[in-house]
C-alpha positions as a Markdown table, in Angstrom:
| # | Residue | x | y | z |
|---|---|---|---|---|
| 1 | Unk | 13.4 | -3.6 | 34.4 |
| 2 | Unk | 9.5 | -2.9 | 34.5 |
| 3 | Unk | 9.0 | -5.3 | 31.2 |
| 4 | Unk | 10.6 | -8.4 | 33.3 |
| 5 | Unk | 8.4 | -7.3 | 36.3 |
| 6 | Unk | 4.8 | -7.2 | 34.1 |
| 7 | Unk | 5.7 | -10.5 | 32.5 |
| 8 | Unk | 6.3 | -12.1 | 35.5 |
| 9 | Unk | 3.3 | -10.7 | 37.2 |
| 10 | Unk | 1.4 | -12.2 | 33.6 |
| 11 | Unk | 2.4 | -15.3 | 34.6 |
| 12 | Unk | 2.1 | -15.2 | 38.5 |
| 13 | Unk | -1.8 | -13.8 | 37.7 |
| 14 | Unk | -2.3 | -16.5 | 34.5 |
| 15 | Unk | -0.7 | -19.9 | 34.7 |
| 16 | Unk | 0.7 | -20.6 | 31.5 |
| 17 | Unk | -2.6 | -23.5 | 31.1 |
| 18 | Unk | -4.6 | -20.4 | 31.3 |
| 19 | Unk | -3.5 | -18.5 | 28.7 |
| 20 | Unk | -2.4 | -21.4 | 25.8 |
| 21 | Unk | -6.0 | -21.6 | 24.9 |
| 22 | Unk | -6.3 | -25.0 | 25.5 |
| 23 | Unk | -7.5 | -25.7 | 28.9 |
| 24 | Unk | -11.1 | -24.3 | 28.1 |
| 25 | Unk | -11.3 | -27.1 | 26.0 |
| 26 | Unk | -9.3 | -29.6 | 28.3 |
| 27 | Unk | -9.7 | -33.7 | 27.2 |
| 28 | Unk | -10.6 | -34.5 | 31.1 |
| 29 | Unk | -14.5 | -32.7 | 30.7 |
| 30 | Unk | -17.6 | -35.2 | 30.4 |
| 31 | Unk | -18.7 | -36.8 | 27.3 |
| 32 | Unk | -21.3 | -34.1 | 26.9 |
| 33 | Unk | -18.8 | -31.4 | 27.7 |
| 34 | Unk | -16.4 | -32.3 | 25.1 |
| 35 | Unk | -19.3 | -32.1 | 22.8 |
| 36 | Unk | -20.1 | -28.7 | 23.5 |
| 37 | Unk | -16.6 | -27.8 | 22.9 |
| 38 | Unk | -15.8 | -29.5 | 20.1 |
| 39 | Unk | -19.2 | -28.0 | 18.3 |
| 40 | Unk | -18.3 | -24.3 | 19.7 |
| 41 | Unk | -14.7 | -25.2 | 18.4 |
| 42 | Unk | -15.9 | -26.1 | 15.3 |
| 43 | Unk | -18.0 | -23.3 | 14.7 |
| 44 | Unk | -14.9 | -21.0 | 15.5 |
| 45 | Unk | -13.1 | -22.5 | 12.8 |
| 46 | Unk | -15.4 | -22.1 | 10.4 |
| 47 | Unk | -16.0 | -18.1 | 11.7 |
| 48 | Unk | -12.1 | -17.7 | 11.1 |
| 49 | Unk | -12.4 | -19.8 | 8.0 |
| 50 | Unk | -14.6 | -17.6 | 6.4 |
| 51 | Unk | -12.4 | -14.3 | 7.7 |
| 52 | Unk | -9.7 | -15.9 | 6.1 |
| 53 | Unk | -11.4 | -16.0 | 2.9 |
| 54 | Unk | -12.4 | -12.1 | 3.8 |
| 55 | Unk | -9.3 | -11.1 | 4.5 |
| 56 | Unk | -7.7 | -13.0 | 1.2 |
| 57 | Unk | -9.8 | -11.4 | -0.7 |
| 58 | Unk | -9.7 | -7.6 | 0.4 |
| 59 | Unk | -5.8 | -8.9 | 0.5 |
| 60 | Unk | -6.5 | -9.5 | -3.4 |
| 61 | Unk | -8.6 | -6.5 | -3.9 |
| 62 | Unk | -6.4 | -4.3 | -2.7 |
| 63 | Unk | -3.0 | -5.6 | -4.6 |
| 64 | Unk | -5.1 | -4.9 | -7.7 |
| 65 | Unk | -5.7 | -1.5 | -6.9 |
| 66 | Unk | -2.7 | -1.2 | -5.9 |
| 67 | Unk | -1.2 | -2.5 | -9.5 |
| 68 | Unk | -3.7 | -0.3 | -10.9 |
| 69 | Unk | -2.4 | 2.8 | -9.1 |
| 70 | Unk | 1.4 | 2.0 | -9.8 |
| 71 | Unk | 0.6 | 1.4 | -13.9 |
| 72 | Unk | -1.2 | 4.8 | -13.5 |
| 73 | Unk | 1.8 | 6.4 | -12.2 |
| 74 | Unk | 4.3 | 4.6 | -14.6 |
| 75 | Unk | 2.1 | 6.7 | -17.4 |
| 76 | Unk | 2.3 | 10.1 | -15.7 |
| 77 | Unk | 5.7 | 9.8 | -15.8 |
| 78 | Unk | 5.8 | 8.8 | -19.0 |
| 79 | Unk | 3.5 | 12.3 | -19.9 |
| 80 | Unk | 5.5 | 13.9 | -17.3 |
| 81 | Unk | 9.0 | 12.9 | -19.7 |
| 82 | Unk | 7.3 | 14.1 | -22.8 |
| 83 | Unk | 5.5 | 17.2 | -21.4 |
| 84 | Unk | 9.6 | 17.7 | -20.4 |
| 85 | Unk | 10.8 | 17.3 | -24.0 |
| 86 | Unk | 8.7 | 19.6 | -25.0 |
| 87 | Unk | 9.4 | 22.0 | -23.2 |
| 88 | Unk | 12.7 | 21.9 | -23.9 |
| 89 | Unk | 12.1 | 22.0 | -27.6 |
| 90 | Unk | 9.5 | 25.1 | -27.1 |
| 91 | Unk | 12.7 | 27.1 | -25.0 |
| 92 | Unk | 14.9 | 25.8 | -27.9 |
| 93 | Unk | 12.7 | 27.4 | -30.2 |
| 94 | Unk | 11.8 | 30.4 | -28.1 |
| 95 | Unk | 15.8 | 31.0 | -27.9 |
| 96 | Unk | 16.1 | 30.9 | -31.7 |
| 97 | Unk | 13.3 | 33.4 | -32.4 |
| 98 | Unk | 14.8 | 35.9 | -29.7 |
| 99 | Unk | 18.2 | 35.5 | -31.4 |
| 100 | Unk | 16.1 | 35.7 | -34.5 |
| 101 | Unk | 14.6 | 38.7 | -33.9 |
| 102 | Unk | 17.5 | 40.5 | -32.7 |
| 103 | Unk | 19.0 | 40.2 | -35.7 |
| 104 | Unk | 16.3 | 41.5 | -37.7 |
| 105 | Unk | 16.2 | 44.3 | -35.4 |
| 106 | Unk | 19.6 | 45.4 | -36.4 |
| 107 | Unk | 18.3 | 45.2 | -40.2 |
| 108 | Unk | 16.0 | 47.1 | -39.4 |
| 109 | Unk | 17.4 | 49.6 | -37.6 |
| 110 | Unk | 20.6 | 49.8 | -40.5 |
| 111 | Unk | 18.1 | 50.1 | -43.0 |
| 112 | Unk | 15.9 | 52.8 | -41.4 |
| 113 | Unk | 19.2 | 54.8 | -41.0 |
């Protein structure tokens, strides 16, 4: 299969050290080494920190709009139900009248005769 093949030539090319992450920032480097490391991994953190906190609140941002979008759509269905019932009462109505007028039609006509 060619996904077994790529993954093993993934870890033929990177030894799994390689790609964990870790090994950049290895325990065996000098004293100043390890400082350099531990300040560029502490200024990482605090870059993902900080998206985190981005990310939470465009997370938030977009739940409320969200919300907002699905209360407006809970009342158009509402107006959507009544438009409905009226309409139903108007071709009530409108059904009435015809018969309404069919019937004075008829008086008419007997009376014109």
């Amino acid at each position: 299969s060619t996904t077994t093949a790529s993954e093993e030539d993934v870890s033929s090319r990177y030894p799994r050290t390689d790609r964990s992450g870790f090994s950049r920032y290895n325990r065996d480097v000098s004293a100043s080494g390890n400082l350099v490391s531990s300040s560029t991994l502490e200024k990482k953190i605090e870059d993902l920190e900080k998206e985190v906190v981005r990310e939470r609140q465009e997370n938030l941002r977009l739940v409320r709009l969200m919300q907002d979008k699905e209360e407006m759509i809970g009342k158009l269905k509402e107006e959507i139900d009544l438009l409905n019932r009226d309409l139903d009462d108007i071709e009530d109505e409108n059904e009435q009248l015809k018969q309404e007028n069919k019937t004075l039609l008829k008086v008419v006509g007997q009376l014109t005769r």
